[in-house]
Amino acid sequence: MINRLVLGTVQLGMPYGINNKIGKPDFGSACEIINTAFDQGITRFDTAQAYGDSEEVLGNIFDNLKISTKVKVYSKLDPKLNLCDEFAVRQSVKDSLRKLKVNQLEGLLLHHEDGLNYWDKGLGSVLQALVTKGKVKLVGASFYTPQKAFDALDIDGIDIIQVPANILDRRFEDAGVFKKAQECAKEVFVRSIFLQGLLLMDLDRVPASMGYALPYLERLERIACDMKLSRQELILTYAAGRWGDSFVLFGAESSRQVVNNVRVFSKKITLNVDENIFRNVPENVLNPVLWPKL
């Protein structure tokens, strides 16, 4: 079960998440988070070139803990990178490897699905050359729309898709993305299980500008209470029993959160959640890009 968990590390490079109460942790706290995750059996870490100095922080921690050869790191190309510039792409990967202090990226992803528009314009060949040279093991992309993810699974050379899904968000599941990925033997990484922390927010802390999300959080709270679970336990337990053997990303602001999330995810709890309870949730709830700037 633990081998399905991936620690997302955007919060190590920049303040992140609508429910973040701590901000970016200092190096000592960041080191404690990674060390705790590794001790708990987590060896996969997700980062990106655009996550502030997350790559550099991670690399220094791996070096400090002497675990650089024992971890699997997934990073994403900077969305501002000129994907038609072969030298720029190769150089950015070289920089990531240097910062992360690893010899190979387990996975290199396009940060946005629109990057696939350049796949047949030379980008695909550049990325496959990085695989051949041993700089990258697997290539993929991060998606926001089910149809784009569905289409990407037909592309030779795409090994990984990263998609949002959680107890409120069934879009990719309903579209058949997980089923097709399994049929194509391609890896799926599920992000946003807490919806950037929104699903865990105290109800009285939800900004007035996002009041439209409150009814769904209140419903989630009622379901959790009826099951004698916290919302965190309900969400993680749901994720643990869903999406087959897909990898599940989660972020943490402290080592205590890491331990707690691993403990809950590993529990064997049978959920009785009505499949229709969260059908047709509006996209302005599910997609942080559409949230008002706070």
mmCIF file of N, CA, C and O in Angstrom, residues 46-90:
data_model
loop_
_atom_site.group_PDB
_atom_site.id
_atom_site.type_symbol
_atom_site.label_atom_id
_atom_site.label_comp_id
_atom_site.label_asym_id
_atom_site.label_seq_id
_atom_site.Cartn_x
_atom_site.Cartn_y
_atom_site.Cartn_z
ATOM 1 N N ASP A 46 7.735 13.956 -5.958
ATOM 2 C CA ASP A 46 7.279 14.725 -7.118
ATOM 3 C C ASP A 46 7.651 16.189 -6.944
ATOM 4 O O ASP A 46 7.379 16.783 -5.895
ATOM 5 N N THR A 47 8.263 16.778 -7.970
ATOM 6 C CA THR A 47 8.631 18.190 -7.917
ATOM 7 C C THR A 47 8.469 18.787 -9.311
ATOM 8 O O THR A 47 7.894 18.160 -10.205
ATOM 9 N N ALA A 48 8.983 19.997 -9.516
ATOM 10 C CA ALA A 48 8.899 20.646 -10.833
ATOM 11 C C ALA A 48 9.889 21.795 -10.886
ATOM 12 O O ALA A 48 10.217 22.397 -9.858
ATOM 13 N N GLN A 49 10.325 22.103 -12.080
ATOM 14 C CA GLN A 49 11.250 23.219 -12.262
ATOM 15 C C GLN A 49 10.616 24.548 -11.864
ATOM 16 O O GLN A 49 11.321 25.492 -11.484
ATOM 17 N N ALA A 50 9.293 24.616 -11.915
ATOM 18 C CA ALA A 50 8.590 25.864 -11.611
ATOM 19 C C ALA A 50 8.172 25.967 -10.143
ATOM 20 O O ALA A 50 7.528 26.949 -9.763
ATOM 21 N N TYR A 51 8.552 24.999 -9.312
ATOM 22 C CA TYR A 51 8.175 25.029 -7.896
ATOM 23 C C TYR A 51 9.214 25.775 -7.058
ATOM 24 O O TYR A 51 9.790 25.230 -6.119
ATOM 25 N N GLY A 52 9.471 27.017 -7.393
ATOM 26 C CA GLY A 52 10.441 27.785 -6.629
ATOM 27 C C GLY A 52 11.791 27.083 -6.621
ATOM 28 O O GLY A 52 12.302 26.681 -7.659
ATOM 29 N N ASP A 53 12.378 26.904 -5.417
ATOM 30 C CA ASP A 53 13.661 26.206 -5.319
ATOM 31 C C ASP A 53 13.486 24.779 -4.783
ATOM 32 O O ASP A 53 14.398 24.219 -4.179
ATOM 33 N N SER A 54 12.328 24.189 -5.058
ATOM 34 C CA SER A 54 12.031 22.844 -4.566
ATOM 35 C C SER A 54 13.077 21.825 -5.005
ATOM 36 O O SER A 54 13.517 20.987 -4.200
ATOM 37 N N GLU A 55 13.488 21.858 -6.269
ATOM 38 C CA GLU A 55 14.471 20.887 -6.755
ATOM 39 C C GLU A 55 15.783 21.004 -5.970
ATOM 40 O O GLU A 55 16.368 19.993 -5.551
ATOM 41 N N GLU A 56 16.226 22.240 -5.773
ATOM 42 C CA GLU A 56 17.498 22.451 -5.071
ATOM 43 C C GLU A 56 17.395 22.021 -3.612
ATOM 44 O O GLU A 56 18.315 21.385 -3.065
ATOM 45 N N VAL A 57 16.291 22.365 -2.972
ATOM 46 C CA VAL A 57 16.072 21.960 -1.578
ATOM 47 C C VAL A 57 16.070 20.441 -1.466
ATOM 48 O O VAL A 57 16.728 19.855 -0.601
ATOM 49 N N LEU A 58 15.336 19.792 -2.383
ATOM 50 C CA LEU A 58 15.283 18.324 -2.373
ATOM 51 C C LEU A 58 16.666 17.719 -2.551
ATOM 52 O O LEU A 58 17.047 16.794 -1.830
ATOM 53 N N GLY A 59 17.412 18.226 -3.521
ATOM 54 C CA GLY A 59 18.745 17.701 -3.782
ATOM 55 C C GLY A 59 19.648 17.812 -2.575
ATOM 56 O O GLY A 59 20.381 16.865 -2.237
ATOM 57 N N ASN A 60 19.606 18.953 -1.894
ATOM 58 C CA ASN A 60 20.433 19.144 -0.704
ATOM 59 C C ASN A 60 20.014 18.200 0.421
ATOM 60 O O ASN A 60 20.852 17.685 1.162
ATOM 61 N N ILE A 61 18.710 17.953 0.517
ATOM 62 C CA ILE A 61 18.220 17.030 1.548
ATOM 63 C C ILE A 61 18.644 15.598 1.223
ATOM 64 O O ILE A 61 19.117 14.861 2.103
ATOM 65 N N PHE A 62 18.464 15.194 -0.030
ATOM 66 C CA PHE A 62 18.877 13.839 -0.428
ATOM 67 C C PHE A 62 20.360 13.630 -0.123
ATOM 68 O O PHE A 62 20.762 12.575 0.372
ATOM 69 N N ASP A 63 21.159 14.654 -0.443
ATOM 70 C CA ASP A 63 22.594 14.560 -0.212
ATOM 71 C C ASP A 63 22.898 14.497 1.285
ATOM 72 O O ASP A 63 23.719 13.698 1.736
ATOM 73 N N ASN A 64 22.191 15.331 2.039
ATOM 74 C CA ASN A 64 22.379 15.386 3.487
ATOM 75 C C ASN A 64 22.036 14.060 4.147
ATOM 76 O O ASN A 64 22.724 13.598 5.060
ATOM 77 N N LEU A 65 20.963 13.437 3.660
ATOM 78 C CA LEU A 65 20.504 12.161 4.238
ATOM 79 C C LEU A 65 21.176 10.956 3.591
ATOM 80 O O LEU A 65 20.950 9.821 4.007
ATOM 81 N N LYS A 66 21.964 11.238 2.519
ATOM 82 C CA LYS A 66 22.659 10.171 1.786
ATOM 83 C C LYS A 66 21.680 9.121 1.214
ATOM 84 O O LYS A 66 21.877 7.918 1.345
ATOM 85 N N ILE A 67 20.619 9.634 0.584
ATOM 86 C CA ILE A 67 19.613 8.735 -0.003
ATOM 87 C C ILE A 67 19.418 8.998 -1.499
ATOM 88 O O ILE A 67 18.460 8.509 -2.102
ATOM 89 N N SER A 68 20.327 9.757 -2.111
ATOM 90 C CA SER A 68 20.162 10.135 -3.520
ATOM 91 C C SER A 68 19.999 8.938 -4.445
ATOM 92 O O SER A 68 19.292 9.009 -5.452
ATOM 93 N N THR A 69 20.669 7.828 -4.117
ATOM 94 C CA THR A 69 20.594 6.644 -4.977
ATOM 95 C C THR A 69 19.421 5.739 -4.612
ATOM 96 O O THR A 69 19.201 4.719 -5.257
ATOM 97 N N LYS A 70 18.663 6.126 -3.583
ATOM 98 C CA LYS A 70 17.575 5.269 -3.097
ATOM 99 C C LYS A 70 16.192 5.842 -3.374
ATOM 100 O O LYS A 70 15.188 5.242 -3.006
ATOM 101 N N VAL A 71 16.153 7.026 -4.010
ATOM 102 C CA VAL A 71 14.867 7.674 -4.254
ATOM 103 C C VAL A 71 14.560 7.716 -5.750
ATOM 104 O O VAL A 71 15.454 7.606 -6.592
ATOM 105 N N LYS A 72 13.272 7.860 -6.053
ATOM 106 C CA LYS A 72 12.813 8.014 -7.434
ATOM 107 C C LYS A 72 12.156 9.383 -7.532
ATOM 108 O O LYS A 72 11.164 9.652 -6.845
ATOM 109 N N VAL A 73 12.737 10.235 -8.380
ATOM 110 C CA VAL A 73 12.269 11.616 -8.463
ATOM 111 C C VAL A 73 11.583 11.884 -9.802
ATOM 112 O O VAL A 73 12.091 11.502 -10.855
ATOM 113 N N TYR A 74 10.452 12.554 -9.719
ATOM 114 C CA TYR A 74 9.686 12.953 -10.898
ATOM 115 C C TYR A 74 9.664 14.481 -10.922
ATOM 116 O O TYR A 74 9.325 15.116 -9.922
ATOM 117 N N SER A 75 10.038 15.061 -12.057
ATOM 118 C CA SER A 75 9.998 16.510 -12.167
ATOM 119 C C SER A 75 9.273 16.900 -13.451
ATOM 120 O O SER A 75 9.002 16.056 -14.310
ATOM 121 N N LYS A 76 8.976 18.194 -13.558
ATOM 122 C CA LYS A 76 8.242 18.685 -14.723
ATOM 123 C C LYS A 76 9.000 19.848 -15.343
ATOM 124 O O LYS A 76 9.584 20.667 -14.630
ATOM 125 N N LEU A 77 8.969 19.902 -16.667
ATOM 126 C CA LEU A 77 9.617 21.002 -17.375
ATOM 127 C C LEU A 77 8.908 22.315 -17.058
ATOM 128 O O LEU A 77 7.676 22.357 -16.920
ATOM 129 N N ASP A 78 9.676 23.371 -16.947
ATOM 130 C CA ASP A 78 9.118 24.692 -16.682
ATOM 131 C C ASP A 78 8.105 25.034 -17.776
ATOM 132 O O ASP A 78 8.425 24.957 -18.970
ATOM 133 N N PRO A 79 6.874 25.407 -17.414
ATOM 134 C CA PRO A 79 5.862 25.725 -18.436
ATOM 135 C C PRO A 79 6.241 26.916 -19.309
ATOM 136 O O PRO A 79 5.683 27.101 -20.387
ATOM 137 N N LYS A 80 7.207 27.728 -18.864
ATOM 138 C CA LYS A 80 7.646 28.873 -19.664
ATOM 139 C C LYS A 80 8.765 28.500 -20.641
ATOM 140 O O LYS A 80 9.192 29.317 -21.454
ATOM 141 N N LEU A 81 9.226 27.267 -20.561
ATOM 142 C CA LEU A 81 10.332 26.817 -21.415
ATOM 143 C C LEU A 81 9.882 26.739 -22.874
ATOM 144 O O LEU A 81 8.758 26.334 -23.163
ATOM 145 N N ASN A 82 10.767 27.134 -23.785
ATOM 146 C CA ASN A 82 10.488 27.006 -25.213
ATOM 147 C C ASN A 82 10.673 25.536 -25.601
ATOM 148 O O ASN A 82 11.804 25.068 -25.762
ATOM 149 N N LEU A 83 9.578 24.815 -25.747
ATOM 150 C CA LEU A 83 9.635 23.378 -25.995
ATOM 151 C C LEU A 83 10.100 23.043 -27.416
ATOM 152 O O LEU A 83 10.327 21.875 -27.731
ATOM 153 N N CYS A 84 10.238 24.069 -28.253
ATOM 154 C CA CYS A 84 10.762 23.856 -29.609
ATOM 155 C C CYS A 84 12.285 24.008 -29.648
ATOM 156 O O CYS A 84 12.918 23.741 -30.670
ATOM 157 N N ASP A 85 12.855 24.443 -28.520
ATOM 158 C CA ASP A 85 14.294 24.677 -28.441
ATOM 159 C C ASP A 85 14.949 23.443 -27.810
ATOM 160 O O ASP A 85 14.927 23.268 -26.596
ATOM 161 N N GLU A 86 15.538 22.613 -28.662
ATOM 162 C CA GLU A 86 16.130 21.358 -28.182
ATOM 163 C C GLU A 86 17.197 21.606 -27.122
ATOM 164 O O GLU A 86 17.233 20.919 -26.093
ATOM 165 N N PHE A 87 18.051 22.605 -27.353
ATOM 166 C CA PHE A 87 19.111 22.886 -26.393
ATOM 167 C C PHE A 87 18.533 23.297 -25.043
ATOM 168 O O PHE A 87 19.002 22.855 -23.988
ATOM 169 N N ALA A 88 17.498 24.148 -25.072
ATOM 170 C CA ALA A 88 16.894 24.632 -23.830
ATOM 171 C C ALA A 88 16.280 23.480 -23.031
ATOM 172 O O ALA A 88 16.395 23.428 -21.799
ATOM 173 N N VAL A 89 15.627 22.558 -23.730
ATOM 174 C CA VAL A 89 15.017 21.403 -23.047
ATOM 175 C C VAL A 89 16.089 20.536 -22.422
ATOM 176 O O VAL A 89 16.011 20.149 -21.241
ATOM 177 N N ARG A 90 17.126 20.227 -23.200
ATOM 178 C CA ARG A 90 18.209 19.379 -22.687
ATOM 179 C C ARG A 90 18.926 20.045 -21.511
ATOM 180 O O ARG A 90 19.247 19.403 -20.514
#
